[in-house]
PDB file of C-alpha atoms in Angstrom:
ATOM      1  CA  MET O   1      17.244 -59.545 -87.415  1.00 47.00           C
ATOM      2  CA  ARG O   2      15.920 -56.893 -85.075  1.00 46.00           C
ATOM      3  CA  PHE O   3      19.343 -55.611 -84.465  1.00 48.00           C
ATOM      4  CA  LEU O   4      20.195 -55.122 -87.960  1.00 51.00           C
ATOM      5  CA  PRO O   5      19.154 -51.248 -87.376  1.00 53.00           C
ATOM      6  CA  ARG O   6      21.466 -50.834 -84.641  1.00 58.00           C
ATOM      7  CA  LEU O   7      24.369 -52.551 -86.640  1.00 52.00           C
ATOM      8  CA  GLY O   8      23.507 -50.318 -89.533  1.00 56.00           C
ATOM      9  CA  LEU O   9      23.867 -47.252 -87.223  1.00 55.00           C
ATOM     10  CA  SER O  10      27.104 -48.473 -85.806  1.00 54.00           C
ATOM     11  CA  ALA O  11      28.669 -48.901 -89.348  1.00 52.00           C
ATOM     12  CA  ALA O  12      27.689 -45.571 -90.318  1.00 52.00           C
ATOM     13  CA  LEU O  13      29.255 -44.252 -87.002  1.00 50.00           C
ATOM     14  CA  ALA O  14      32.594 -45.928 -87.784  1.00 48.00           C
ATOM     15  CA  ILE O  15      32.434 -44.750 -91.583  1.00 45.00           C
ATOM     16  CA  ALA O  16      31.828 -41.126 -90.483  1.00 45.00           C
ATOM     17  CA  ALA O  17      34.800 -41.278 -88.054  1.00 43.00           C
ATOM     18  CA  LEU O  18      37.081 -42.499 -90.667  1.00 39.00           C
ATOM     19  CA  LEU O  19      36.139 -39.826 -93.221  1.00 38.00           C
ATOM     20  CA  GLY O  20      37.721 -37.369 -90.577  1.00 37.00           C
ATOM     21  CA  TRP O  21      36.070 -35.265 -87.988  1.00 33.00           C
ATOM     22  CA  ARG O  22      36.703 -31.924 -89.771  1.00 35.00           C
ATOM     23  CA  LEU O  23      34.342 -33.190 -92.617  1.00 31.00           C
ATOM     24  CA  LEU O  24      31.616 -33.444 -89.931  1.00 31.00           C
ATOM     25  CA  LEU O  25      31.843 -29.955 -88.642  1.00 34.00           C
ATOM     26  CA  PRO O  26      28.834 -27.816 -89.408  1.00 35.00           C
ATOM     27  CA  ALA O  27      28.928 -24.105 -90.558  1.00 36.00           C
ATOM     28  CA  PRO O  28      30.726 -21.789 -88.405  1.00 37.00           C
ATOM     29  CA  ALA O  29      28.987 -21.071 -84.868  1.00 38.00           C
ATOM     30  CA  ARG O  30      26.653 -17.993 -84.631  1.00 37.00           C
ATOM     31  CA  THR O  31      25.297 -16.244 -81.654  1.00 36.00           C
ATOM     32  CA  ARG O  32      21.522 -16.067 -81.193  1.00 36.00           C
ATOM     33  CA  GLY O  33      21.578 -12.661 -83.184  1.00 39.00           C
ATOM     34  CA  GLY O  34      23.213 -14.427 -86.181  1.00 39.00           C
ATOM     35  CA  ALA O  35      26.899 -13.155 -85.787  1.00 37.00           C
ATOM     36  CA  VAL O  36      29.663 -15.449 -86.808  1.00 35.00           C
ATOM     37  CA  LEU O  37      31.820 -16.624 -83.720  1.00 33.00           C
ATOM     38  CA  SER O  38      35.351 -16.048 -84.862  1.00 33.00           C
ATOM     39  CA  SER O  39      38.127 -16.144 -82.064  1.00 35.00           C
ATOM     40  CA  PRO O  40      38.863 -19.184 -79.761  1.00 39.00           C
ATOM     41  CA  VAL O  41      37.826 -17.258 -76.721  1.00 39.00           C
ATOM     42  CA  SER O  42      34.484 -16.114 -78.214  1.00 38.00           C
ATOM     43  CA  LYS O  43      33.640 -19.554 -79.287  1.00 41.00           C
ATOM     44  CA  CYS O  44      31.422 -20.149 -75.971  1.00 42.00           C
ATOM     45  CA  CYS O  45      27.783 -20.270 -77.592  1.00 43.00           C
ATOM     46  CA  PHE O  46      26.712 -20.556 -74.077  1.00 53.00           C
ATOM     47  CA  PRO O  47      28.766 -19.435 -70.916  1.00 57.00           C
ATOM     48  CA  GLY O  48      31.386 -22.221 -70.492  1.00 63.00           C
ATOM     49  CA  ASP O  49      30.484 -24.257 -73.763  1.00 67.00           C
ATOM     50  CA  LEU O  50      33.452 -24.695 -75.763  1.00 64.00           C
ATOM     51  CA  VAL O  51      32.644 -25.011 -79.355  1.00 51.00           C
ATOM     52  CA  LEU O  52      35.110 -27.169 -80.974  1.00 44.00           C
ATOM     53  CA  GLU O  53      35.062 -25.939 -84.585  1.00 41.00           C
ATOM     54  CA  ALA O  54      38.251 -23.841 -84.278  1.00 43.00           C
ATOM     55  CA  GLU O  55      41.056 -24.301 -86.761  1.00 40.00           C
ATOM     56  CA  LYS O  56      43.173 -27.305 -86.688  1.00 47.00           C
ATOM     57  CA  GLY O  57      45.823 -27.289 -84.032  1.00 54.00           C
ATOM     58  CA  PHE O  58      43.895 -24.797 -81.785  1.00 67.00           C
ATOM     59  CA  THR O  59      45.100 -25.053 -78.281  1.00 78.00           C
ATOM     60  CA  LEU O  60      43.057 -24.368 -75.154  1.00 86.00           C
ATOM     61  CA  THR O  61      45.347 -21.981 -73.185  1.00 91.00           C
ATOM     62  CA  LEU O  62      45.329 -22.161 -69.254  1.00 92.00           C
ATOM     63  CA  ASP O  63      43.925 -18.789 -68.866  1.00 94.00           C
ATOM     64  CA  THR O  64      41.211 -19.844 -71.328  1.00 92.00           C
ATOM     65  CA  PHE O  65      40.712 -23.106 -69.308  1.00 94.00           C
ATOM     66  CA  LEU O  66      40.432 -21.291 -66.167  1.00 95.00           C
ATOM     67  CA  HIS O  67      37.883 -18.710 -67.501  1.00 94.00           C
ATOM     68  CA  VAL O  68      35.594 -21.455 -68.982  1.00 93.00           C
ATOM     69  CA  GLN O  69      35.756 -23.217 -65.629  1.00 96.00           C
ATOM     70  CA  GLN O  70      34.420 -20.121 -63.740  1.00 96.00           C
ATOM     71  CA  LEU O  71      31.669 -19.485 -66.444  1.00 95.00           C
ATOM     72  CA  ARG O  72      30.482 -23.136 -66.013  1.00 95.00           C
ATOM     73  CA  LYS O  73      30.362 -23.289 -62.326  1.00 96.00           C
ATOM     74  CA  ARG O  74      28.941 -19.728 -62.009  1.00 95.00           C
ATOM     75  CA  ARG O  75      25.938 -21.248 -64.341  1.00 95.00           C
ATOM     76  CA  LEU O  76      25.737 -24.307 -62.119  1.00 94.00           C
ATOM     77  CA  ARG O  77      25.490 -21.922 -58.870  1.00 93.00           C
ATOM     78  CA  ALA O  78      22.764 -19.966 -60.494  1.00 93.00           C
ATOM     79  CA  PHE O  79      20.824 -23.158 -61.187  1.00 93.00           C
ATOM     80  CA  CYS O  80      21.326 -24.667 -57.643  1.00 92.00           C
ATOM     81  CA  HIS O  81      20.172 -21.389 -56.413  1.00 88.00           C
ATOM     82  CA  GLN O  82      17.068 -21.026 -58.479  1.00 84.00           C
ATOM     83  CA  GLU O  83      16.036 -24.548 -58.068  1.00 65.00           C
ATOM     84  CA  GLY O  84      16.872 -25.150 -54.164  1.00 62.00           C
ATOM     85  CA  LYS O  85      18.607 -28.637 -54.533  1.00 59.00           C
ATOM     86  CA  PHE O  86      20.150 -30.326 -51.807  1.00 55.00           C
ATOM     87  CA  THR O  87      23.031 -28.633 -50.307  1.00 57.00           C
ATOM     88  CA  THR O  88      23.796 -30.845 -47.217  1.00 61.00           C
ATOM     89  CA  LEU O  89      24.060 -34.402 -46.463  1.00 60.00           C
ATOM     90  CA  PRO O  90      21.336 -36.416 -44.516  1.00 58.00           C
ATOM     91  CA  ASN O  91      22.674 -38.511 -41.532  1.00 59.00           C
ATOM     92  CA  SER O  92      21.181 -41.727 -42.548  1.00 60.00           C
ATOM     93  CA  ARG O  93      23.447 -44.240 -44.449  1.00 59.00           C
ATOM     94  CA  ASP O  94      20.889 -45.318 -46.756  1.00 59.00           C
ATOM     95  CA  GLU O  95      19.828 -41.895 -47.561  1.00 59.00           C
ATOM     96  CA  LYS O  96      23.611 -40.859 -48.145  1.00 60.00           C
ATOM     97  CA  ALA O  97      23.885 -43.744 -50.652  1.00 59.00           C
ATOM     98  CA  SER O  98      20.830 -42.621 -52.477  1.00 64.00           C
ATOM     99  CA  LEU O  99      22.247 -39.248 -52.823  1.00 68.00           C
ATOM    100  CA  LEU O 100      25.620 -40.184 -53.842  1.00 75.00           C
ATOM    101  CA  PRO O 101      25.447 -42.966 -55.904  1.00 75.00           C
ATOM    102  CA  SER O 102      28.032 -42.541 -58.468  1.00 89.00           C
ATOM    103  CA  LEU O 103      30.730 -40.604 -56.723  1.00 94.00           C
ATOM    104  CA  ARG O 104      34.150 -42.500 -56.376  1.00 93.00           C
ATOM    105  CA  VAL O 105      37.394 -41.400 -54.337  1.00 93.00           C
ATOM    106  CA  ASN O 106      40.969 -42.105 -54.953  1.00 91.00           C
ATOM    107  CA  THR O 107      42.585 -41.529 -51.671  1.00 88.00           C
ATOM    108  CA  LYS O 108      46.132 -42.214 -52.791  1.00 86.00           C
ATOM    109  CA  LEU O 109      45.862 -39.089 -55.107  1.00 88.00           C
ATOM    110  CA  ASP O 110      42.953 -37.095 -53.225  1.00 90.00           C
ATOM    111  CA  LEU O 111      40.541 -37.071 -56.038  1.00 92.00           C
ATOM    112  CA  LEU O 112      36.776 -37.293 -56.264  1.00 95.00           C
ATOM    113  CA  TYR O 113      34.743 -37.924 -59.396  1.00 96.00           C
ATOM    114  CA  CYS O 114      31.397 -38.651 -60.535  1.00 95.00           C
ATOM    115  CA  GLN O 115      31.376 -41.982 -62.619  1.00 94.00           C
ATOM    116  CA  VAL O 116      29.047 -41.833 -65.245  1.00 94.00           C
ATOM    117  CA  PRO O 117      29.261 -43.981 -68.403  1.00 93.00           C
ATOM    118  CA  SER O 118      29.887 -42.259 -71.858  1.00 92.00           C
ATOM    119  CA  THR O 119      31.131 -39.023 -70.140  1.00 94.00           C
ATOM    120  CA  GLY O 120      34.747 -39.498 -70.128  1.00 90.00           C
ATOM    121  CA  ALA O 121      34.936 -40.890 -66.850  1.00 90.00           C
ATOM    122  CA  GLU O 122      36.200 -44.156 -67.959  1.00 87.00           C
ATOM    123  CA  GLU O 123      39.125 -42.726 -69.435  1.00 86.00           C
ATOM    124  CA  TRP O 124      39.763 -40.684 -66.478  1.00 89.00           C
ATOM    125  CA  HIS O 125      39.714 -43.854 -64.417  1.00 87.00           C
ATOM    126  CA  GLN O 126      42.274 -45.429 -66.734  1.00 84.00           C
ATOM    127  CA  LEU O 127      44.510 -42.383 -66.079  1.00 87.00           C
ATOM    128  CA  LEU O 128      44.407 -42.662 -62.652  1.00 87.00           C
ATOM    129  CA  GLU O 129      45.304 -46.379 -62.706  1.00 84.00           C
ATOM    130  CA  LYS O 130      48.397 -45.457 -64.808  1.00 84.00           C
ATOM    131  CA  LEU O 131      49.288 -42.936 -62.131  1.00 85.00           C
ATOM    132  CA  GLU O 132      49.091 -45.529 -59.493  1.00 80.00           C
ATOM    133  CA  GLU O 133      51.057 -47.737 -61.305  1.00 80.00           C
ATOM    134  CA  GLU O 134      53.927 -45.169 -61.728  1.00 78.00           C
ATOM    135  CA  ASN O 135      53.659 -44.621 -57.997  1.00 75.00           C
ATOM    136  CA  VAL O 136      52.645 -41.055 -58.520  1.00 75.00           C
ATOM    137  CA  THR O 137      52.270 -38.952 -55.108  1.00 70.00           C
ATOM    138  CA  LEU O 138      51.278 -35.614 -54.527  1.00 65.00           C
ATOM    139  CA  PRO O 139      54.087 -33.277 -54.248  1.00 58.00           C
ATOM    140  CA  VAL O 140      53.056 -31.518 -51.286  1.00 53.00           C
ATOM    141  CA  PRO O 141      52.507 -32.764 -47.573  1.00 49.00           C
ATOM    142  CA  LEU O 142      48.802 -32.563 -46.766  1.00 50.00           C
ATOM    143  CA  PRO O 143      47.284 -30.896 -43.616  1.00 46.00           C
ATOM    144  CA  TYR O 144      45.505 -33.924 -42.685  1.00 47.00           C
ATOM    145  CA  ARG O 145      45.631 -37.731 -42.318  1.00 51.00           C
ATOM    146  CA  ARG O 146      45.749 -39.325 -45.728  1.00 54.00           C
ATOM    147  CA  LEU O 147      43.508 -42.634 -45.708  1.00 55.00           C
ATOM    148  CA  HIS O 148      45.142 -45.641 -47.285  1.00 52.00           C
ATOM    149  CA  ALA O 149      42.026 -47.538 -48.411  1.00 55.00           C
ATOM    150  CA  ARG O 150      41.515 -48.468 -52.073  1.00 59.00           C
ATOM    151  CA  GLU O 151      39.548 -46.477 -54.610  1.00 67.00           C
ATOM    152  CA  SER O 152      36.085 -46.848 -53.305  1.00 85.00           C
ATOM    153  CA  TRP O 153      32.588 -45.076 -53.196  1.00 88.00           C
ATOM    154  CA  LEU O 154      32.339 -41.895 -51.276  1.00 89.00           C
ATOM    155  CA  SER O 155      29.330 -43.319 -49.484  1.00 84.00           C
ATOM    156  CA  GLU O 156      31.058 -46.247 -47.856  1.00 84.00           C
ATOM    157  CA  PHE O 157      32.987 -43.849 -45.665  1.00 86.00           C
ATOM    158  CA  ASN O 158      31.973 -42.485 -42.481  1.00 85.00           C
ATOM    159  CA  GLN O 159      30.573 -38.912 -41.991  1.00 84.00           C
ATOM    160  CA  THR O 160      34.040 -37.412 -40.672  1.00 87.00           C
ATOM    161  CA  GLU O 161      35.920 -38.834 -43.524  1.00 88.00           C
ATOM    162  CA  ARG O 162      33.236 -37.900 -46.183  1.00 87.00           C
ATOM    163  CA  LYS O 163      33.202 -34.411 -44.849  1.00 87.00           C
ATOM    164  CA  ALA O 164      37.014 -34.222 -45.121  1.00 90.00           C
ATOM    165  CA  MET O 165      37.158 -35.560 -48.611  1.00 91.00           C
ATOM    166  CA  LEU O 166      34.374 -33.142 -49.744  1.00 91.00           C
ATOM    167  CA  GLY O 167      36.307 -30.459 -48.425  1.00 92.00           C
ATOM    168  CA  SER O 168      39.853 -30.958 -49.326  1.00 91.00           C
ATOM    169  CA  TYR O 169      39.838 -33.523 -52.395  1.00 93.00           C
ATOM    170  CA  THR O 170      40.138 -32.054 -56.075  1.00 93.00           C
ATOM    171  CA  LYS O 171      36.728 -32.879 -57.057  1.00 96.00           C
ATOM    172  CA  VAL O 172      35.823 -33.481 -61.077  1.00 97.00           C
ATOM    173  CA  LEU O 173      32.567 -33.607 -62.798  1.00 97.00           C
ATOM    174  CA  PHE O 174      32.479 -34.940 -66.417  1.00 96.00           C
ATOM    175  CA  VAL O 175      29.298 -33.859 -68.522  1.00 96.00           C
ATOM    176  CA  ARG O 176      28.331 -34.694 -71.893  1.00 94.00           C
ATOM    177  CA  ASP O 177      25.214 -33.838 -73.966  1.00 94.00           C
ATOM    178  CA  PRO O 178      22.361 -36.138 -72.863  1.00 96.00           C
ATOM    179  CA  PHE O 179      21.123 -36.965 -76.024  1.00 96.00           C
ATOM    180  CA  HIS O 180      24.587 -38.236 -77.195  1.00 94.00           C
ATOM    181  CA  ARG O 181      24.565 -40.167 -73.919  1.00 95.00           C
ATOM    182  CA  LEU O 182      21.406 -41.970 -75.218  1.00 95.00           C
ATOM    183  CA  ILE O 183      22.897 -42.479 -78.581  1.00 95.00           C
ATOM    184  CA  ALA O 184      25.961 -43.863 -77.097  1.00 93.00           C
ATOM    185  CA  THR O 185      23.995 -46.167 -74.733  1.00 94.00           C
ATOM    186  CA  PHE O 186      21.767 -47.593 -77.363  1.00 94.00           C
ATOM    187  CA  LEU O 187      25.052 -48.195 -79.800  1.00 92.00           C
ATOM    188  CA  GLN O 188      26.574 -50.246 -76.915  1.00 90.00           C
ATOM    189  CA  GLY O 189      23.596 -52.529 -76.946  1.00 86.00           C
ATOM    190  CA  MET O 190      22.447 -51.428 -73.472  1.00 79.00           C
ATOM    191  CA  GLY O 191      18.890 -52.246 -73.753  1.00 72.00           C
ATOM    192  CA  ILE O 192      16.650 -54.859 -75.767  1.00 81.00           C
ATOM    193  CA  SER O 193      14.916 -52.274 -78.100  1.00 84.00           C
ATOM    194  CA  PRO O 194      15.525 -53.055 -81.825  1.00 90.00           C
ATOM    195  CA  SER O 195      15.251 -49.273 -82.782  1.00 94.00           C
ATOM    196  CA  PHE O 196      16.523 -46.181 -81.369  1.00 96.00           C
ATOM    197  CA  SER O 197      12.782 -44.907 -81.298  1.00 96.00           C
ATOM    198  CA  SER O 198      11.776 -47.816 -79.079  1.00 96.00           C
ATOM    199  CA  PHE O 199      14.814 -47.632 -76.854  1.00 96.00           C
ATOM    200  CA  VAL O 200      13.978 -44.176 -76.075  1.00 96.00           C
ATOM    201  CA  GLN O 201      10.424 -45.310 -75.333  1.00 96.00           C
ATOM    202  CA  GLU O 202      11.631 -47.684 -72.934  1.00 94.00           C
ATOM    203  CA  VAL O 203      13.927 -45.035 -71.324  1.00 95.00           C
ATOM    204  CA  LEU O 204      10.812 -42.761 -70.831  1.00 96.00           C
ATOM    205  CA  ASP O 205       8.510 -45.489 -69.575  1.00 94.00           C
ATOM    206  CA  SER O 206      11.178 -46.399 -66.826  1.00 90.00           C
ATOM    207  CA  GLY O 207      10.835 -42.784 -65.550  1.00 88.00           C
ATOM    208  CA  LEU O 208      13.355 -41.147 -63.394  1.00 86.00           C
ATOM    209  CA  HIS O 209      13.523 -43.375 -60.226  1.00 83.00           C
ATOM    210  CA  ASN O 210      14.005 -46.557 -62.166  1.00 83.00           C
ATOM    211  CA  SER O 211      16.237 -45.420 -64.830  1.00 87.00           C
ATOM    212  CA  SER O 212      19.631 -46.966 -65.509  1.00 91.00           C
ATOM    213  CA  VAL O 213      22.728 -45.066 -64.444  1.00 92.00           C
ATOM    214  CA  ALA O 214      23.681 -45.200 -68.124  1.00 93.00           C
ATOM    215  CA  TRP O 215      21.033 -42.640 -69.050  1.00 94.00           C
ATOM    216  CA  LYS O 216      19.869 -41.277 -65.775  1.00 94.00           C
ATOM    217  CA  PRO O 217      20.259 -37.299 -65.811  1.00 94.00           C
ATOM    218  CA  LEU O 218      23.720 -35.994 -64.398  1.00 95.00           C
ATOM    219  CA  VAL O 219      22.261 -33.754 -61.928  1.00 94.00           C
ATOM    220  CA  SER O 220      20.424 -36.608 -60.421  1.00 91.00           C
ATOM    221  CA  LEU O 221      23.549 -38.835 -60.068  1.00 93.00           C
ATOM    222  CA  CYS O 222      26.351 -36.392 -59.494  1.00 94.00           C
ATOM    223  CA  ARG O 223      24.555 -33.881 -57.099  1.00 92.00           C
ATOM    224  CA  PRO O 224      26.404 -30.901 -58.259  1.00 94.00           C
ATOM    225  CA  CYS O 225      24.539 -28.750 -55.996  1.00 91.00           C
ATOM    226  CA  LEU O 226      25.684 -30.882 -53.145  1.00 89.00           C
ATOM    227  CA  VAL O 227      29.247 -31.452 -54.125  1.00 92.00           C
ATOM    228  CA  GLN O 228      31.265 -28.403 -54.896  1.00 93.00           C
ATOM    229  CA  TYR O 229      32.998 -29.710 -57.843  1.00 96.00           C
ATOM    230  CA  ASP O 230      36.541 -27.855 -58.680  1.00 96.00           C
ATOM    231  CA  TYR O 231      36.232 -28.786 -62.349  1.00 97.00           C
ATOM    232  CA  VAL O 232      33.538 -29.191 -64.861  1.00 97.00           C
ATOM    233  CA  VAL O 233      34.856 -31.135 -67.841  1.00 95.00           C
ATOM    234  CA  MET O 234      32.755 -31.477 -71.074  1.00 91.00           C
ATOM    235  CA  PHE O 235      33.106 -34.248 -73.434  1.00 90.00           C
ATOM    236  CA  GLY O 236      34.824 -33.168 -76.665  1.00 84.00           C
ATOM    237  CA  PHE O 237      37.822 -31.726 -75.402  1.00 84.00           C
ATOM    238  CA  LEU O 238      39.048 -33.942 -72.655  1.00 87.00           C
ATOM    239  CA  ARG O 239      42.851 -34.089 -73.424  1.00 84.00           C
ATOM    240  CA  GLN O 240      43.405 -30.483 -73.149  1.00 86.00           C
ATOM    241  CA  GLU O 241      41.108 -29.809 -70.204  1.00 92.00           C
ATOM    242  CA  LEU O 242      42.562 -32.799 -68.345  1.00 91.00           C
ATOM    243  CA  GLY O 243      46.162 -31.731 -68.903  1.00 89.00           C
ATOM    244  CA  HIS O 244      45.347 -28.388 -67.230  1.00 92.00           C
ATOM    245  CA  LEU O 245      43.466 -30.034 -64.468  1.00 93.00           C
ATOM    246  CA  LEU O 246      46.243 -32.544 -63.627  1.00 90.00           C
ATOM    247  CA  ARG O 247      49.185 -29.769 -63.546  1.00 89.00           C
ATOM    248  CA  ARG O 248      46.892 -27.658 -61.329  1.00 90.00           C
ATOM    249  CA  ALA O 249      46.400 -30.643 -58.958  1.00 86.00           C
ATOM    250  CA  GLY O 250      50.070 -31.090 -58.978  1.00 83.00           C
ATOM    251  CA  LEU O 251      50.129 -34.408 -61.018  1.00 84.00           C
ATOM    252  CA  PRO O 252      52.036 -35.323 -64.295  1.00 80.00           C
ATOM    253  CA  ALA O 253      50.251 -35.142 -67.358  1.00 71.00           C
ATOM    254  CA  GLY O 254      51.871 -35.205 -70.701  1.00 68.00           C
ATOM    255  CA  SER O 255      52.693 -38.935 -71.910  1.00 67.00           C
ATOM    256  CA  LEU O 256      50.648 -40.367 -68.942  1.00 69.00           C
ATOM    257  CA  LEU O 257      47.359 -39.134 -70.823  1.00 74.00           C
ATOM    258  CA  PRO O 258      45.585 -41.977 -72.839  1.00 70.00           C
ATOM    259  CA  GLU O 259      44.754 -41.418 -76.422  1.00 73.00           C
ATOM    260  CA  LEU O 260      41.757 -39.596 -76.394  1.00 75.00           C
ATOM    261  CA  THR O 261      39.303 -39.322 -79.343  1.00 73.00           C
ATOM    262  CA  ASP O 262      36.431 -37.632 -77.670  1.00 79.00           C
ATOM    263  CA  SER O 263      36.560 -34.757 -79.975  1.00 73.00           C
ATOM    264  CA  GLN O 264      36.206 -36.906 -83.197  1.00 75.00           C
ATOM    265  CA  VAL O 265      33.646 -38.742 -81.557  1.00 82.00           C
ATOM    266  CA  HIS O 266      31.804 -35.647 -80.422  1.00 73.00           C
ATOM    267  CA  TRP O 267      31.336 -34.317 -83.834  1.00 75.00           C
ATOM    268  CA  THR O 268      30.631 -37.518 -85.410  1.00 83.00           C
ATOM    269  CA  TYR O 269      27.574 -37.534 -82.968  1.00 86.00           C
ATOM    270  CA  ARG O 270      26.505 -34.250 -83.967  1.00 80.00           C
ATOM    271  CA  TRP O 271      26.254 -35.470 -87.367  1.00 83.00           C
ATOM    272  CA  LEU O 272      24.399 -38.783 -86.149  1.00 90.00           C
ATOM    273  CA  SER O 273      22.143 -36.750 -83.708  1.00 92.00           C
ATOM    274  CA  GLU O 274      20.345 -35.316 -86.662  1.00 91.00           C
ATOM    275  CA  GLN O 275      19.641 -38.725 -87.999  1.00 92.00           C
ATOM    276  CA  MET O 276      18.561 -40.212 -84.715  1.00 95.00           C
ATOM    277  CA  PHE O 277      16.403 -37.151 -83.756  1.00 96.00           C
ATOM    278  CA  SER O 278      14.465 -37.554 -87.001  1.00 95.00           C
ATOM    279  CA  GLU O 279      13.203 -40.990 -85.732  1.00 95.00           C
ATOM    280  CA  LEU O 280      11.529 -39.535 -82.784  1.00 97.00           C
ATOM    281  CA  SER O 281       7.909 -38.540 -82.504  1.00 97.00           C
ATOM    282  CA  ALA O 282       7.107 -34.814 -81.352  1.00 96.00           C
ATOM    283  CA  GLN O 283       5.932 -36.377 -78.035  1.00 97.00           C
ATOM    284  CA  GLN O 284       9.087 -38.180 -77.409  1.00 97.00           C
ATOM    285  CA  ARG O 285      11.329 -35.201 -78.159  1.00 96.00           C
ATOM    286  CA  LYS O 286       9.103 -33.218 -75.960  1.00 96.00           C
ATOM    287  CA  ARG O 287       9.190 -35.787 -73.189  1.00 96.00           C
ATOM    288  CA  LEU O 288      13.023 -36.304 -73.793  1.00 96.00           C
ATOM    289  CA  SER O 289      13.548 -32.574 -73.122  1.00 96.00           C
ATOM    290  CA  ARG O 290      11.556 -32.503 -70.119  1.00 95.00           C
ATOM    291  CA  PHE O 291      13.436 -35.726 -68.567  1.00 96.00           C
ATOM    292  CA  TYR O 292      16.680 -33.759 -69.155  1.00 96.00           C
ATOM    293  CA  ARG O 293      15.522 -30.464 -68.271  1.00 95.00           C
ATOM    294  CA  TRP O 294      17.766 -30.102 -65.177  1.00 94.00           C
ATOM    295  CA  ASP O 295      20.975 -31.120 -67.050  1.00 96.00           C
ATOM    296  CA  LEU O 296      20.106 -28.717 -69.996  1.00 95.00           C
ATOM    297  CA  ALA O 297      19.639 -26.027 -67.547  1.00 94.00           C
ATOM    298  CA  ALA O 298      22.819 -26.617 -65.283  1.00 95.00           C
ATOM    299  CA  PHE O 299      25.127 -27.274 -68.021  1.00 95.00           C
ATOM    300  CA  PRO O 300      25.757 -25.305 -71.329  1.00 89.00           C
ATOM    301  CA  PHE O 301      24.754 -27.786 -73.962  1.00 90.00           C
ATOM    302  CA  SER O 302      24.148 -25.275 -76.405  1.00 82.00           C
ATOM    303  CA  SER O 303      24.312 -27.613 -79.363  1.00 83.00           C
ATOM    304  CA  SER O 304      22.076 -30.325 -78.120  1.00 91.00           C
ATOM    305  CA  PHE O 305      18.859 -31.212 -80.035  1.00 94.00           C
ATOM    306  CA  LEU O 306      17.100 -31.631 -76.559  1.00 94.00           C
ATOM    307  CA  SER O 307      17.979 -27.731 -75.615  1.00 85.00           C
ATOM    308  CA  GLU O 308      15.439 -26.602 -78.524  1.00 62.00           C
ATOM    309  CA  ARG O 309      12.630 -26.593 -76.021  1.00 45.00           C
ATOM    310  CA  PRO O 310      13.201 -24.187 -72.926  1.00 44.00           C
ATOM    311  CA  SER O 311      13.204 -26.118 -69.558  1.00 41.00           C
ATOM    312  CA  THR O 312      10.370 -25.769 -67.221  1.00 40.00           C
ATOM    313  CA  THR O 313      10.859 -24.803 -63.653  1.00 39.00           C
ATOM    314  CA  GLU O 314       8.430 -27.409 -62.224  1.00 40.00           C
ATOM    315  CA  THR O 315       9.805 -29.633 -59.196  1.00 37.00           C
ATOM    316  CA  TRP O 316      12.148 -32.577 -60.255  1.00 35.00           C
ATOM    317  CA  GLU O 317       9.746 -35.058 -58.635  1.00 36.00           C
ATOM    318  CA  LYS O 318       6.912 -34.239 -60.565  1.00 33.00           C
TER     319      LYS O 318
END
């Protein structure tokens, strides 16, 4: 009986998705001053934040994609400079493993990415498997010796190999609104709590160092100040962004891209977030905003319910 609330929420999520994502769109996006954002390029509420309430059939052009990538990485660099995050790897193997817990490499396609649940990384992994099944290889010769190990964690390679990978591989970071990640984790049953409020309390009580990879902040898992990612891909527009990314990396896209429903899911979660957020106490909301303060500062989550509170500038460990 204690899982009935979760089952009810899952059913509501499915019904909302079936109704069609356009029915879940909020009012037209507005700037802080209240002006309506109309053109596709102007729909970046925060620098690098693609707002998806564009008319049906909107296409992300290559120029817009590259411009958005510049904005996202500029914001990330500003965050790293302000907060003084790790910028070099330690020598100890244990320390390296703790700093790079979620970084995977594909040595056949020369790709490095941060694998975090419910961000789009699962779909990316499926795509890489398809590319390998099709025996896809890079179209140009490489200026260094290619490693032939199976896809593995970056921390398992030696210092020379890691340095080569970090310097030459195409590096991809998948990001998603942290509150949406929490909701996804709860609906997937990754926890014993019967209600969303008690699940959030479980997350908060676990603290940062004991938290699961399913809800741990992306800044802590993916170390974007240590790894100079080439692409920051946001959940909600995966198909078009990944298409441009693959072509830029010299890899085929098109028919190999799996069916991606993240745009529909994104808007469904926008609707569901309001319901779930109302279940939380004022203290829980405040503590969640603090728990994810670095993600909210590093990435353009302009519509996140957690971004209502300004991030503090206290140290990460406190």
